[in-house]
Coordinates of C-alpha atoms in Angstrom, one line a residue:
X1 CA -48.9 -112.6 -25.4
X2 CA -53.0 -111.2 -25.4
X3 CA -52.9 -108.2 -23.6
X4 CA -54.4 -107.4 -20.3
X5 CA -56.9 -105.2 -20.2
X6 CA -56.3 -103.6 -17.4
X7 CA -59.0 -100.7 -16.5
X8 CA -61.6 -101.3 -13.8
X9 CA -64.7 -102.0 -14.2
X10 CA -67.3 -99.5 -15.6
X11 CA -63.9 -97.6 -16.8
X12 CA -65.1 -95.8 -20.2
X13 CA -61.6 -97.5 -22.3
X14 CA -61.4 -94.7 -24.2
X15 CA -61.4 -92.0 -21.9
X16 CA -57.9 -90.4 -20.2
X17 CA -58.3 -90.4 -16.8
X18 CA -58.8 -86.0 -15.9
X19 CA -56.1 -86.0 -13.0
X20 CA -53.0 -82.1 -12.9
X21 CA -49.6 -83.3 -13.5
X22 CA -47.9 -82.7 -10.5
X23 CA -45.0 -81.4 -11.8
X24 CA -47.2 -78.3 -13.2
X25 CA -48.3 -77.9 -9.7
X26 CA -45.2 -76.9 -8.5
X27 CA -44.9 -74.1 -11.4
X28 CA -47.8 -72.4 -9.8
X29 CA -46.6 -72.2 -6.5
X30 CA -43.1 -71.0 -8.2
X31 CA -45.1 -67.9 -9.9
X32 CA -46.4 -67.2 -7.5
X33 CA -43.7 -66.5 -5.0
X34 CA -41.8 -64.7 -8.0
X35 CA -44.8 -62.0 -8.4
X36 CA -44.6 -61.7 -3.7
X37 CA -40.6 -61.2 -4.3
X38 CA -41.4 -58.9 -6.9
X39 CA -43.3 -57.0 -4.8
X40 CA -41.8 -57.4 -2.3
X41 CA -38.4 -55.1 -4.4
X42 CA -40.2 -52.8 -5.7
X43 CA -42.2 -52.2 -2.6
X44 CA -38.6 -52.2 -0.7
X45 CA -37.4 -49.5 -3.8
X46 CA -40.2 -47.4 -3.1
X47 CA -39.8 -47.4 0.5
X48 CA -36.1 -46.7 -0.6
X49 CA -36.9 -43.8 -3.4
X50 CA -39.2 -42.4 -1.4
X51 CA -36.8 -42.5 2.0
X52 CA -34.2 -40.4 0.0
X53 CA -36.6 -38.4 -1.7
X54 CA -37.1 -37.3 2.0
X55 CA -33.9 -37.1 3.2
X56 CA -33.0 -35.3 -0.4
X57 CA -35.6 -33.0 0.8
X58 CA -35.1 -32.5 3.9
X59 CA -33.1 -29.3 5.6
X60 CA -30.5 -30.3 7.4
X61 CA -30.9 -29.8 11.2
X62 CA -27.3 -29.9 12.1
X63 CA -25.9 -27.4 13.7
X64 CA -21.9 -25.6 12.7
X65 CA -19.6 -25.5 16.0
X66 CA -20.3 -21.5 16.2
X67 CA -17.2 -21.1 18.1
X68 CA -14.5 -23.4 15.7
X69 CA -16.5 -21.5 12.5
X70 CA -15.6 -17.9 14.2
X71 CA -12.0 -19.1 15.3
X72 CA -12.6 -18.4 19.3
X73 CA -10.3 -19.9 21.2
X74 CA -9.9 -18.7 24.5
X75 CA -12.7 -17.0 26.7
X76 CA -11.2 -13.4 25.8
X77 CA -11.2 -14.0 22.1
X78 CA -13.7 -11.7 19.7
X79 CA -14.7 -12.4 15.8
X80 CA -13.9 -9.4 13.5
X81 CA -16.6 -8.6 11.1
X82 CA -14.9 -5.9 9.2
X83 CA -18.1 -4.4 6.8
X84 CA -19.4 -7.9 7.0
X85 CA -16.3 -9.9 6.0
X86 CA -14.8 -12.1 8.8
X87 CA -11.4 -11.3 9.6
X88 CA -8.3 -14.2 10.3
X89 CA -7.4 -11.4 13.0
X90 CA -9.2 -12.3 16.6
X91 CA -9.5 -9.2 19.1
X92 CA -9.4 -9.3 22.8
X93 CA -12.7 -8.3 25.0
X94 CA -11.3 -7.1 27.9
X95 CA -12.4 -5.3 30.9
X96 CA -15.1 -4.7 28.5
X97 CA -13.2 -3.1 26.1
X98 CA -12.8 -4.4 23.0
X99 CA -8.9 -4.2 21.9
X100 CA -7.7 -4.9 18.2
X101 CA -4.1 -6.0 17.2
X102 CA -2.1 -2.9 15.9
X103 CA -1.4 -3.6 12.5
X104 CA -5.0 -5.0 12.3
X105 CA -5.8 -1.2 12.7
X106 CA -2.5 0.0 10.7
X107 CA -3.5 -1.9 7.9
X108 CA -7.7 -2.4 8.3
X109 CA -8.6 0.6 9.8
X110 CA -6.7 3.6 10.1
X111 CA -3.2 3.4 9.2
X112 CA -2.0 7.4 10.6
X113 CA -1.7 5.0 14.0
X114 CA 2.2 4.0 14.9
X115 CA 3.4 2.4 17.2
X116 CA 7.1 2.6 18.4
X117 CA 8.1 -1.2 19.3
X118 CA 11.6 0.1 20.6
X119 CA 10.3 2.6 23.3
X120 CA 6.2 1.3 23.7
X121 CA 5.0 4.9 22.7
X122 CA 1.5 5.0 20.5
X123 CA 1.9 8.0 18.6
X124 CA -1.1 9.3 16.0
X125 CA -0.5 12.9 14.1
X126 CA -4.0 15.2 13.2
X127 CA -3.8 18.4 10.9
X128 CA -2.4 20.4 14.2
X129 CA -1.6 18.2 16.6
X130 CA 0.7 14.6 17.9
X131 CA -0.8 12.7 19.6
X132 CA 1.4 10.4 22.3
X133 CA 0.4 7.3 24.2
X134 CA 2.3 5.6 26.7
X135 CA 1.8 1.3 26.8
X136 CA -0.4 1.1 30.0
X137 CA -1.5 4.2 30.5
X138 CA -5.0 5.5 30.7
X139 CA -3.8 9.3 30.3
X140 CA -2.6 10.3 26.9
X141 CA -1.5 14.0 25.5
X142 CA -2.6 16.0 22.3
X143 CA 0.6 18.4 21.7
X144 CA 1.3 19.4 25.0
X145 CA -2.3 19.5 27.0
X146 CA -3.0 15.8 29.2
X147 CA -6.3 14.3 28.8
X148 CA -7.7 10.8 30.3
X149 CA -9.9 7.8 29.7
X150 CA -11.5 5.3 31.7
X151 CA -9.9 2.2 30.0
X152 CA -6.1 1.0 29.4
X153 CA -5.6 2.9 25.9
X154 CA -2.7 0.5 24.8
X155 CA -1.9 -2.9 26.4
X156 CA 1.2 -5.1 25.4
X157 CA 0.6 -8.8 25.1
X158 CA 4.3 -10.2 24.7
X159 CA 5.5 -9.3 21.3
X160 CA 1.7 -7.7 20.5
X161 CA 0.6 -4.4 20.9
X162 CA -3.4 -3.8 21.5
X163 CA -4.7 -1.0 21.2
X164 CA -8.4 0.1 22.5
X165 CA -11.6 0.3 19.8
X166 CA -13.2 3.2 21.7
X167 CA -9.6 5.0 20.8
X168 CA -9.3 4.8 17.5
X169 CA -12.8 5.2 16.7
X170 CA -11.6 8.6 18.5
X171 CA -9.7 9.3 15.3
X172 CA -11.6 7.4 12.8
X173 CA -14.7 7.6 10.7
X174 CA -15.9 3.8 11.9
X175 CA -18.9 2.4 14.5
X176 CA -19.2 -0.8 16.4
X177 CA -21.4 -3.7 18.0
X178 CA -20.6 -6.3 20.6
X179 CA -22.5 -9.4 20.0
X180 CA -21.6 -12.6 22.4
X181 CA -22.4 -15.7 21.4
X182 CA -19.9 -16.3 19.6
X183 CA -18.2 -13.3 20.7
X184 CA -18.0 -10.9 18.7
X185 CA -16.9 -6.9 17.2
X186 CA -18.9 -5.8 14.2
X187 CA -16.9 -3.1 13.3
X188 CA -18.1 -0.8 9.7
X189 CA -15.6 1.2 8.3
X190 CA -17.3 1.9 4.8
X191 CA -20.0 4.6 4.5
X192 CA -22.6 5.0 1.4
X193 CA -25.2 2.5 -0.6
X194 CA -26.1 -1.0 0.7
X195 CA -28.3 -4.3 -0.2
X196 CA -30.6 -5.3 2.1
X197 CA -34.4 -7.1 2.0
X198 CA -36.3 -8.3 5.0
X199 CA -36.5 -12.1 5.7
X200 CA -40.4 -13.6 4.9
X201 CA -40.6 -16.1 7.3
X202 CA -38.5 -18.6 10.4
X203 CA -35.2 -19.3 8.7
X204 CA -32.0 -20.1 8.8
X205 CA -28.8 -19.1 7.5
X206 CA -26.3 -21.6 6.5
X207 CA -22.6 -22.2 5.9
X208 CA -23.2 -23.1 2.3
X209 CA -26.0 -22.7 -0.6
X210 CA -27.5 -26.1 0.3
X211 CA -30.3 -27.3 2.7
X212 CA -27.6 -30.0 4.1
X213 CA -25.2 -27.1 4.7
X214 CA -24.8 -26.7 8.2
X215 CA -26.8 -23.7 10.8
X216 CA -25.0 -20.9 11.2
X217 CA -27.4 -19.0 12.7
X218 CA -31.7 -19.0 13.2
X219 CA -33.2 -15.9 12.0
X220 CA -37.0 -14.4 12.5
X221 CA -39.6 -13.6 10.2
X222 CA -39.1 -9.5 9.8
X223 CA -35.2 -9.6 10.3
X224 CA -33.0 -7.8 8.1
X225 CA -30.1 -9.0 6.3
X226 CA -27.5 -7.4 4.4
X227 CA -27.2 -9.1 0.6
X228 CA -23.5 -9.9 0.0
X229 CA -23.7 -11.8 -2.8
X230 CA -26.5 -12.7 -4.6
X231 CA -27.3 -16.1 -6.3
X232 CA -30.0 -18.0 -8.6
X233 CA -31.1 -20.2 -5.7
X234 CA -29.0 -19.2 -2.8
X235 CA -27.5 -15.6 -1.3
X236 CA -24.8 -14.7 0.3
X237 CA -26.1 -12.5 3.5
X238 CA -25.1 -10.8 6.6
X239 CA -27.1 -10.8 10.1
X240 CA -27.3 -7.2 11.7
X241 CA -25.4 -8.9 14.6
X242 CA -22.6 -10.0 12.1
X243 CA -24.2 -14.0 11.5
X244 CA -23.1 -14.3 7.7
X245 CA -23.8 -17.2 5.9
X246 CA -26.7 -18.3 3.1
X247 CA -30.3 -17.9 3.0
X248 CA -32.5 -19.4 -0.1
X249 CA -34.0 -16.6 -2.3
X250 CA -37.7 -17.6 -1.5
X251 CA -37.3 -16.5 2.6
X252 CA -35.8 -13.0 1.3
X253 CA -38.5 -10.3 0.8
X254 CA -37.6 -7.3 -1.9
X255 CA -34.6 -5.6 -2.3
X256 CA -34.0 -2.4 -1.0
X257 CA -30.6 0.0 -1.2
X258 CA -30.0 1.7 2.1
X259 CA -27.6 4.5 2.9
X260 CA -25.5 4.3 5.6
X261 CA -23.9 7.3 7.0
X262 CA -22.2 8.3 10.8
X263 CA -21.2 12.1 11.7
X264 CA -17.6 12.4 12.1
X265 CA -16.0 15.5 10.9
X266 CA -12.7 14.0 8.7
X267 CA -10.1 15.4 9.0
X268 CA -8.9 18.5 6.5
X269 CA -4.9 19.4 6.1
X270 CA -4.1 22.9 4.6
X271 CA -1.0 23.4 3.0
X272 CA 1.8 26.9 2.5
X273 CA 1.9 26.7 -1.6
X274 CA 2.9 29.1 -3.4
X275 CA 1.0 31.3 -5.9
X276 CA 3.5 31.4 -8.4
X277 CA 5.5 28.6 -10.6
X278 CA 8.3 27.5 -8.4
X279 CA 11.9 27.6 -10.0
X280 CA 13.8 25.6 -7.7
X281 CA 17.8 25.4 -7.7
X282 CA 19.2 23.1 -5.9
X283 CA 22.7 24.6 -4.6
X284 CA 25.1 22.3 -3.1
X285 CA 27.5 23.8 -0.6
X286 CA 29.9 21.2 1.2
X287 CA 31.8 24.5 3.4
X288 CA 31.4 27.4 5.0
X289 CA 33.4 29.3 1.7
X290 CA 30.8 28.2 -0.7
X291 CA 28.4 30.4 0.8
X292 CA 30.3 33.1 -0.2
X293 CA 29.5 32.3 -3.7
X294 CA 25.7 33.0 -3.5
X295 CA 25.6 36.0 -5.0
X296 CA 27.6 34.8 -8.4
X297 CA 25.6 31.5 -7.7
X298 CA 21.8 34.0 -8.3
X299 CA 23.5 36.3 -10.7
X300 CA 24.5 33.3 -13.0
X301 CA 21.0 32.2 -13.4
X302 CA 17.2 33.8 -14.4
X303 CA 13.9 32.7 -13.1
X304 CA 15.2 30.6 -10.2
X305 CA 12.7 32.4 -7.0
X306 CA 13.6 29.2 -4.6
X307 CA 17.7 28.1 -3.3
X308 CA 18.4 25.4 -1.9
X309 CA 21.2 24.9 -0.1
X310 CA 22.7 21.8 0.8
X311 CA 23.4 22.4 4.2
X312 CA 22.3 20.3 7.3
X313 CA 22.5 16.8 6.9
X314 CA 22.0 14.4 9.8
X315 CA 25.3 13.3 11.7
X316 CA 24.9 10.7 14.4
X317 CA 22.4 7.9 15.9
X318 CA 21.3 10.5 18.6
X319 CA 19.2 12.9 16.5
X320 CA 22.3 15.4 15.6
X321 CA 22.6 17.6 12.4
X322 CA 25.0 19.0 11.0
X323 CA 24.8 22.2 9.6
X324 CA 26.4 24.7 7.6
X325 CA 23.8 27.4 7.5
X326 CA 24.4 31.2 7.0
X327 CA 22.7 34.1 8.0
X328 CA 24.6 36.5 5.7
X329 CA 23.7 33.9 2.4
X330 CA 19.6 34.1 4.0
X331 CA 19.6 37.8 4.2
X332 CA 21.2 38.2 0.5
X333 CA 18.5 35.7 -1.4
X334 CA 16.6 37.9 0.7
X335 CA 17.1 41.1 -0.9
X336 CA 16.8 39.4 -4.4
X337 CA 13.7 38.2 -3.8
X338 CA 14.9 34.4 -3.2
X339 CA 13.3 32.0 -0.9
X340 CA 15.7 29.7 1.0
X341 CA 14.3 25.8 1.6
X342 CA 17.6 24.4 3.4
X343 CA 17.9 20.4 2.5
X344 CA 18.2 18.3 5.4
X345 CA 20.2 15.4 4.1
X346 CA 21.2 11.5 5.1
X347 CA 23.8 10.6 2.5
X348 CA 26.9 12.9 4.6
X349 CA 27.7 10.4 7.2
X350 CA 27.7 6.6 6.8
X351 CA 27.8 5.6 10.1
X352 CA 24.3 6.8 10.4
X353 CA 21.5 4.4 10.8
X354 CA 18.5 6.5 9.6
X355 CA 16.1 3.2 9.9
X356 CA 17.6 3.3 14.1
X357 CA 16.9 6.9 14.1
X358 CA 12.9 7.3 12.4
X359 CA 12.2 4.4 14.3
X360 CA 12.9 5.4 18.3
X361 CA 10.6 8.6 19.1
X362 CA 12.9 10.2 21.2
X363 CA 15.3 10.7 18.8
X364 CA 13.1 11.6 15.7
X365 CA 11.9 14.1 18.3
X366 CA 14.9 15.0 19.0
X367 CA 15.4 15.2 15.4
X368 CA 13.1 17.4 14.5
X369 CA 13.9 19.7 17.1
X370 CA 16.8 20.6 15.9
X371 CA 15.6 21.3 12.1
X372 CA 13.0 23.2 13.2
X373 CA 15.6 25.2 15.5
X374 CA 17.7 26.0 12.4
X375 CA 15.2 27.3 10.4
X376 CA 13.9 29.6 13.1
X377 CA 17.3 30.7 13.7
X378 CA 18.4 31.1 10.2
X379 CA 15.2 32.8 9.5
X380 CA 14.6 29.9 6.3
X381 CA 11.4 30.3 4.0
X382 CA 11.7 26.0 4.4
X383 CA 12.7 22.9 4.0
X384 CA 13.9 20.6 1.7
X385 CA 13.6 16.8 3.1
X386 CA 16.0 15.2 0.6
X387 CA 16.1 11.1 2.6
X388 CA 17.0 8.6 0.6
X389 CA 17.9 4.4 0.3
X390 CA 15.9 3.9 2.7
X391 CA 15.6 0.4 3.9
X392 CA 11.6 -1.0 4.8
X393 CA 12.8 -3.4 6.9
X394 CA 15.6 -3.6 9.9
X395 CA 18.8 -6.0 10.0
X396 CA 15.6 -8.3 12.8
X397 CA 13.6 -8.7 9.6
X398 CA 11.3 -6.0 11.6
X399 CA 8.6 -3.4 9.4
X400 CA 10.8 -0.2 10.2
X401 CA 9.0 1.5 6.3
X402 CA 6.1 3.7 8.4
X403 CA 8.8 5.3 10.7
X404 CA 9.7 7.9 7.6
X405 CA 6.1 8.9 6.9
X406 CA 5.3 9.3 10.6
X407 CA 9.3 11.6 10.5
X408 CA 7.4 13.5 7.9
X409 CA 4.0 13.9 9.5
X410 CA 5.9 15.7 12.6
X411 CA 7.9 17.3 10.7
X412 CA 5.1 18.9 8.7
X413 CA 3.3 20.6 12.0
X414 CA 6.0 22.3 13.3
X415 CA 6.7 23.7 10.0
X416 CA 3.5 24.6 9.7
X417 CA 2.9 26.3 13.5
X418 CA 6.0 27.5 12.2
X419 CA 4.9 29.1 9.1
X420 CA 7.9 27.0 7.5
X421 CA 7.2 25.1 4.1
X422 CA 8.3 21.6 3.7
X423 CA 9.3 20.0 1.0
X424 CA 10.3 16.5 0.5
X425 CA 12.1 14.9 -2.6
X426 CA 10.7 11.4 -4.1
X427 CA 12.0 8.9 -5.9
X428 CA 10.2 8.0 -8.7
X429 CA 7.3 6.0 -7.9
X430 CA 8.4 2.0 -7.9
X431 CA 7.6 -1.2 -5.9
X432 CA 10.2 -1.1 -4.1
X433 CA 9.7 2.9 -3.4
X434 CA 6.0 2.3 -2.5
X435 CA 7.2 2.8 1.5
X436 CA 8.1 6.0 1.1
X437 CA 3.9 6.5 0.8
X438 CA 3.2 9.8 -1.5
X439 CA 0.3 9.7 -0.8
X440 CA 0.0 10.2 3.2
X441 CA 3.2 12.7 2.2
X442 CA 0.9 14.5 0.3
X443 CA -1.5 15.4 3.2
X444 CA 1.3 16.7 5.8
X445 CA 4.0 18.0 3.1
X446 CA 3.1 21.1 1.3
X447 CA 5.4 20.2 -2.2
X448 CA 6.3 16.5 -3.6
X449 CA 9.6 16.7 -5.9
X450 CA 10.0 14.2 -8.2
X451 CA 14.1 13.3 -9.0
X452 CA 13.5 12.2 -12.5
X453 CA 16.6 11.8 -13.2
X454 CA 19.3 8.7 -12.0
X455 CA 17.4 6.5 -14.2
X456 CA 21.4 5.0 -15.4
X457 CA 23.9 5.1 -12.4
X458 CA 27.5 3.2 -12.2
X459 CA 25.6 1.0 -10.1
X460 CA 22.7 -0.3 -13.3
X461 CA 23.6 -3.3 -15.2
X462 CA 23.5 -1.4 -18.6
X463 CA 24.8 2.6 -19.4
X464 CA 21.8 4.1 -20.2
X465 CA 20.4 8.1 -20.1
X466 CA 20.5 9.9 -17.0
X467 CA 16.8 11.2 -18.0
X468 CA 15.1 9.6 -20.9
X469 CA 11.6 11.2 -22.0
X470 CA 9.6 8.1 -21.1
X471 CA 11.5 7.7 -17.7
X472 CA 10.6 11.6 -17.2
X473 CA 6.4 10.8 -18.3
X474 CA 5.8 7.6 -16.4
X475 CA 7.7 8.6 -13.4
X476 CA 5.2 11.9 -13.4
X477 CA 2.2 10.2 -14.4
X478 CA 2.6 7.8 -11.6
X479 CA 3.3 10.3 -9.0
X480 CA -0.4 12.1 -9.9
X481 CA -1.9 9.2 -8.8
X482 CA -1.1 9.9 -5.0
X483 CA -0.3 13.4 -5.6
X484 CA -2.5 16.5 -6.5
X485 CA -0.3 18.6 -9.9
X486 CA -0.4 21.8 -7.9
X487 CA 1.8 19.7 -4.9
X488 CA 4.2 18.2 -7.5
X489 CA 7.5 20.2 -8.4
X490 CA 9.7 18.0 -11.1
X491 CA 13.0 17.5 -10.9
X492 CA 15.4 17.0 -13.8
X493 CA 18.7 17.2 -14.4
X494 CA 21.4 19.3 -15.8
X495 CA 24.4 17.0 -15.5
X496 CA 25.0 14.1 -17.8
X497 CA 26.8 10.5 -17.7
X498 CA 30.0 10.3 -19.1
X499 CA 29.9 5.8 -20.4
X500 CA 33.8 5.4 -20.5
X501 CA 33.2 1.5 -21.6
X502 CA 36.1 -1.0 -21.4
X503 CA 36.4 -4.4 -23.4
X504 CA 36.8 -7.7 -21.5
X505 CA 39.2 -9.9 -22.0
X506 CA 38.5 -12.6 -24.5
X507 CA 35.3 -11.4 -25.2
X508 CA 33.0 -14.0 -27.8
X509 CA 35.9 -15.9 -27.5
X510 CA 34.7 -18.2 -23.9
X511 CA 31.1 -20.2 -22.9
X512 CA 30.5 -16.7 -20.6
X513 CA 30.7 -14.6 -23.4
X514 CA 27.8 -16.3 -25.5
X515 CA 25.0 -15.9 -22.3
X516 CA 22.1 -13.7 -23.8
X517 CA 22.8 -11.0 -20.9
X518 CA 26.2 -11.2 -21.4
X519 CA 27.9 -7.4 -21.4
X520 CA 31.1 -7.8 -23.8
X521 CA 32.2 -5.2 -21.6
X522 CA 33.0 -3.4 -18.1
X523 CA 31.7 0.5 -17.6
X524 CA 32.7 3.3 -15.4
X525 CA 31.0 6.8 -15.7
X526 CA 31.3 10.3 -14.7
X527 CA 29.2 13.4 -14.1
X528 CA 29.7 16.2 -16.2
X529 CA 27.9 19.5 -16.5
X530 CA 26.6 20.8 -20.2
X531 CA 29.3 22.7 -21.7
X532 CA 31.7 19.8 -20.5
X533 CA 30.6 17.4 -22.0
X534 CA 29.9 19.5 -25.6
X535 CA 33.7 20.0 -25.4
X536 CA 34.6 17.1 -24.8
X537 CA 33.0 15.2 -27.8
X538 CA 34.1 17.8 -29.5
X539 CA 37.8 17.9 -29.5
X540 CA 36.8 14.1 -30.6
X541 CA 35.4 14.7 -33.5
X542 CA 31.7 13.4 -32.8
X543 CA 29.1 14.3 -34.1
X544 CA 25.7 13.7 -31.6
X545 CA 22.3 12.8 -33.1
X546 CA 18.7 13.2 -31.8
X547 CA 16.8 10.4 -30.4
X548 CA 13.3 10.8 -30.6
X549 CA 13.3 8.0 -28.3
X550 CA 14.9 9.3 -25.0
X551 CA 14.5 12.5 -26.1
X552 CA 18.0 13.7 -26.0
X553 CA 21.3 13.7 -28.2
X554 CA 22.9 10.3 -28.2
X555 CA 26.8 11.1 -29.4
X556 CA 29.1 7.7 -29.2
X557 CA 33.5 8.1 -29.9
X558 CA 36.5 6.2 -29.2
X559 CA 38.9 6.6 -27.8
X560 CA 42.6 4.8 -26.6
X561 CA 40.8 1.6 -27.4
X562 CA 37.5 2.4 -25.2
X563 CA 33.8 3.1 -26.1
X564 CA 32.4 6.8 -25.0
X565 CA 28.6 7.1 -24.9
X566 CA 26.4 9.8 -24.1
X567 CA 22.9 10.4 -23.6
X568 CA 23.6 14.6 -23.7
X569 CA 21.7 16.3 -21.2
X570 CA 21.3 20.0 -22.4
X571 CA 19.0 23.0 -23.8
X572 CA 16.8 20.7 -25.8
X573 CA 16.5 17.9 -23.6
X574 CA 15.5 20.2 -20.6
X575 CA 12.7 22.0 -22.9
X576 CA 11.6 18.3 -23.2
X577 CA 10.8 17.8 -20.0
X578 CA 10.1 22.0 -19.1
X579 CA 6.7 20.5 -21.4
X580 CA 6.1 17.5 -19.2
X581 CA 6.1 20.3 -16.6
X582 CA 3.9 22.7 -18.4
X583 CA 1.2 19.9 -19.8
X584 CA 0.4 18.6 -16.2
X585 CA -0.3 22.0 -14.8
X586 CA 2.7 21.0 -12.2
X587 CA 3.8 23.9 -9.8
X588 CA 7.3 24.0 -10.7
X589 CA 10.3 22.6 -12.0
X590 CA 13.8 22.0 -9.8
X591 CA 17.3 21.2 -11.0
X592 CA 20.2 19.1 -9.4
X593 CA 22.0 20.9 -9.5
X594 CA 24.1 25.1 -9.9
X595 CA 26.8 25.3 -11.8
X596 CA 26.2 21.9 -14.8
X597 CA 23.9 24.2 -16.6
X598 CA 25.3 26.8 -18.8
X599 CA 23.7 30.1 -19.4
X600 CA 21.6 29.6 -22.2
X601 CA 19.7 26.8 -20.2
X602 CA 18.3 29.5 -18.2
X603 CA 16.7 31.3 -21.1
X604 CA 14.9 28.1 -22.0
X605 CA 13.3 28.1 -18.3
X606 CA 12.2 31.2 -17.5
X607 CA 9.7 30.6 -21.1
X608 CA 8.2 27.7 -18.8
X609 CA 8.5 29.6 -15.8
X610 CA 7.4 32.9 -15.8

């Protein structure tokens, strides 16, 4: 069939019509939409990024809840800023005066304030006076003189005692400033150099370093701040009105050193120290007949210049003492040029609760008066206080450790007023005797005596020496961290513990005996003098050998199936201890007890005490 020509007349048969395909028009419209969308997304991203940057670098205007920040919960609460550190403890603001809890005062400002929670009495001892305040009163006594204030000094609120900061300041080198919004007291107790800087422009201090941290306080240009911690970009500072936070370093001017001072007369403590090396012998007297042997006791010694008879002991919970004192004993010693420092103990009557006595002010006062009355009556030169086996806490769990040192403070004032030397016996320092507070003892007492013995006793877990040289040296070293050498007397033993070891039945044959800490014997011990010990091992054919580690001779032997171990205290071990005394320039030596030594021991002693 012939092909039909469908072209319109006049149309060039060889030319295709110039028409845009429908599909291409749609494609171009799609590209435009994509570009517009992409531009829109970019713009959104840019806006979001800029917003984020603005948000990131714009300081937060959020402010801390200032009362919550300083833990202000009640209208009378006050935050405590002590030396630019915020304490967890809170103060109270009553009748226009700041009150701190007793424990805060004692632990943070002045340990010499003593609160008797049994009788509601506050005590403070100066070098010359005893200050006493009853709860709820505006008056107080200084020894026997009455003084007055315009505020209540001690307020008791339930189980808590609060002490007026104005009264604390009378006896403590502190200054304080009261501010509001929030209520706070700014206390300064540390004096000397501190770093400060002026603020360059109006700014804020924040809770933490960073512009997003909440604002603690506004600070004006030219304000002075104390620099507590310096950082790379932010530093921790305190304002003069006690606001603590962080400030940007570029807001701080040049760092300055400022010296804080305050006019305050620190207490000066005097001591009745002897201008000779003390050589003190403890003379154990258990009845009046013992006093009659004083001449024999002294004649068998050499170099003794102080005798300490065991005359007095706490005899009941009312503060009464038992006495074995003798006028003729003291007279004889004085004729021989020997001083008498009578010993006062708390160990003889097991029914006495020493903690109870010392933690009740009225009973403690009675005890002090009885001791001083006896010292005056018998013309004593000194008192040697030997209170042992004390506890830091009473049966109810209340801390009473301060009662002992308060007793020493109050006794020392009475002793000094009557020209009586006060010496105090102490264990070698340890964590569980820290409450004996030797540094405070040294301020009030004249001498501190180290009982550098009983390294091992019958209640020890195992046998060992009474006083190895390492034990003695460590005791002296640690004591001298708290007590001046010129007030320290080294106590040393004349006695030896003889250890008797009895094998346990089945030792080495049962499961228990396989334990690493198993001791295959039971032991007892006896305290014996120098010559008695030598006679003992000589009779048993034993030969002692020198032990360099303990600084003692050691001997061991068997008898009737039992083993005897002895770390010997004699002239040689005694000399090692006397060398420690001399090397540390101590005030002297003391010996427990007279009668356990032999004559040759005194030939050794006089080489070091004369």
